[in-house]
PDB file of C-alpha atoms in Angstrom:
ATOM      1  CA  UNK D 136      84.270 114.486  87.228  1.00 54.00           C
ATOM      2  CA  UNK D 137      84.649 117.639  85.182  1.00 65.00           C
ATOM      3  CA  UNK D 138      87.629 120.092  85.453  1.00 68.00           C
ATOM      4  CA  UNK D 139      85.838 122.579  87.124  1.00 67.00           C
ATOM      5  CA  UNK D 140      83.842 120.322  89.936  1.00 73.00           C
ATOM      6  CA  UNK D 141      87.306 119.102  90.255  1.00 69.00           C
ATOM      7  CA  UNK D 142      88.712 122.747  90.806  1.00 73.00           C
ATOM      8  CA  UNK D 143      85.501 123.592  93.095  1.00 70.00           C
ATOM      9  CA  UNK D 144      86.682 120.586  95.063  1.00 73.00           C
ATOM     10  CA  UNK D 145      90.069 121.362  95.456  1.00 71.00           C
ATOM     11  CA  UNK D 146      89.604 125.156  96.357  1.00 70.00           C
ATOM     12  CA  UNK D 147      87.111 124.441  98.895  1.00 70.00           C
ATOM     13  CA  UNK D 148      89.447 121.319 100.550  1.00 66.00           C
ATOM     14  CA  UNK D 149      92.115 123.739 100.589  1.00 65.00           C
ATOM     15  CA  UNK D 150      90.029 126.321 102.531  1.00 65.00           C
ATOM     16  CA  UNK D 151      88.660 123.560 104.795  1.00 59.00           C
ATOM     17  CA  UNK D 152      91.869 122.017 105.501  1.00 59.00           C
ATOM     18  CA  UNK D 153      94.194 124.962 105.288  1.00 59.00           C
ATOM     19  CA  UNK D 154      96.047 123.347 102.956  1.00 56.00           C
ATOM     20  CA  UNK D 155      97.633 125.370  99.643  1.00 58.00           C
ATOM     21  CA  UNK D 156      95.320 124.827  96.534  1.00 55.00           C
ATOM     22  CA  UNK D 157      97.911 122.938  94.745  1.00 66.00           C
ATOM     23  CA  UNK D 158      98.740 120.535  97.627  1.00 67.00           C
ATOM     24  CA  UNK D 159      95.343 119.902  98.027  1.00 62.00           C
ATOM     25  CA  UNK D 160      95.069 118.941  94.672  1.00 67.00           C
ATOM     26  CA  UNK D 161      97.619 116.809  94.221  1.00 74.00           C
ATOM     27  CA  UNK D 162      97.106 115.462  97.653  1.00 77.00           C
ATOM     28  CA  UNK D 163      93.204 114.646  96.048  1.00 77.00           C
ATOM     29  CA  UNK D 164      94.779 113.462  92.885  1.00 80.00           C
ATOM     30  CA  UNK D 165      97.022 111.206  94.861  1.00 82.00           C
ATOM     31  CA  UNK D 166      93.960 109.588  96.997  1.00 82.00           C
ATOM     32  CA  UNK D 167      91.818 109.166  94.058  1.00 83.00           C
ATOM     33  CA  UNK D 168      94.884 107.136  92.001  1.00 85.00           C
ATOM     34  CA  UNK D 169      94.903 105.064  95.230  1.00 83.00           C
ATOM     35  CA  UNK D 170      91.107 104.472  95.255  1.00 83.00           C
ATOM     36  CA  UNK D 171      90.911 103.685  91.379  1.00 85.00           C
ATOM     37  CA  UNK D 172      94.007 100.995  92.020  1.00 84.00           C
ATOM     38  CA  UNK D 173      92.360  99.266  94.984  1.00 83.00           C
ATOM     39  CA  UNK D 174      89.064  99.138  92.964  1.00 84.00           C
ATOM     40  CA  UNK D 175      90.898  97.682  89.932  1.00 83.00           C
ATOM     41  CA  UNK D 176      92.251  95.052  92.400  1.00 82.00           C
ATOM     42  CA  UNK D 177      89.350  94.188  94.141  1.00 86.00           C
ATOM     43  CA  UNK D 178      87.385  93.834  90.488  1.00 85.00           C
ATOM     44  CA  UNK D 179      90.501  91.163  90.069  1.00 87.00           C
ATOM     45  CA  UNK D 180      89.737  89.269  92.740  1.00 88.00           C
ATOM     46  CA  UNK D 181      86.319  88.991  92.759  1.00 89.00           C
ATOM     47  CA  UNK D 182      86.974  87.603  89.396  1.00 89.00           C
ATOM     48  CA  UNK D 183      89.186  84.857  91.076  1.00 90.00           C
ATOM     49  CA  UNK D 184      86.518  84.356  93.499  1.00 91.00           C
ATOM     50  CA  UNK D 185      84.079  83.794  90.995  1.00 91.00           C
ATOM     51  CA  UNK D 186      85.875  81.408  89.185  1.00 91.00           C
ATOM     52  CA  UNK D 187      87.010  79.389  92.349  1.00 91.00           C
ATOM     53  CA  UNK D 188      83.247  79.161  93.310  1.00 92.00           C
ATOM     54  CA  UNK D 189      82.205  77.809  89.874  1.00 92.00           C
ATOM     55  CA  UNK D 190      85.424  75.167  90.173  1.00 92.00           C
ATOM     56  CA  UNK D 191      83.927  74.314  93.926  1.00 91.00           C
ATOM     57  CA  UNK D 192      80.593  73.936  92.554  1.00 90.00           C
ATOM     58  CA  UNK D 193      81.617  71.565  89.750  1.00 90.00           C
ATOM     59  CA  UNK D 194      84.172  69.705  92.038  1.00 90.00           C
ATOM     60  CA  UNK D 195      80.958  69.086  94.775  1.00 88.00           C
ATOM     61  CA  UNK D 196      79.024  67.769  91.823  1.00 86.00           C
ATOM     62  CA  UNK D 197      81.830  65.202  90.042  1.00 85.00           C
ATOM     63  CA  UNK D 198      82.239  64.165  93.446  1.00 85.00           C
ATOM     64  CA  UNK D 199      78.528  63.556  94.931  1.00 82.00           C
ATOM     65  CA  UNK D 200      77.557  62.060  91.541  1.00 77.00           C
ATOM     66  CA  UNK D 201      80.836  59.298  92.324  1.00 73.00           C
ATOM     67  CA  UNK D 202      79.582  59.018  95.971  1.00 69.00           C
ATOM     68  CA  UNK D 203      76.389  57.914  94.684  1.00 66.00           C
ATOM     69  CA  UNK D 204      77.173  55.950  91.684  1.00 64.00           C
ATOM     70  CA  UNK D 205      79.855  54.089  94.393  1.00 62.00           C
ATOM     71  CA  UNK D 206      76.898  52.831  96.393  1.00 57.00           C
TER      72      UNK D 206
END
């Protein structure tokens, strides 16, 4: 987002919300850190899932080949 969408953004939350322009700012600045952490963390844990569902996958094999082999 450039610097001056960002300013359009900010001036026109500020009217909207009656809210000084610099508040608003940080206040959008704040919100956005928030968003980009929660993203970051949910990137991290559908990593974990990921590799959880390939460990399930292989442990379901190992252990229907052994079923089978055991009959």
């Amino acid at each position: 987002m450039s610097m001056y969408s960002l300013s359009l953004l900010t001036i026109f939350l500020s009217c909207v919300t009656s809210i000084p322009v610099k508040d608003a700012k940080n206040s959008f600045l704040s919100r956005l850190e928030i968003l980009e952490e929660k993203f970051k963390n949910y990137e991290e844990d559908m990593a974990r899932l990921h590799y959880l569902e390939f460990w399930y996958k292989e442990l379901h094999h190992k252990l229907s080949d052994f079923t089978f082999a055991k009959r």
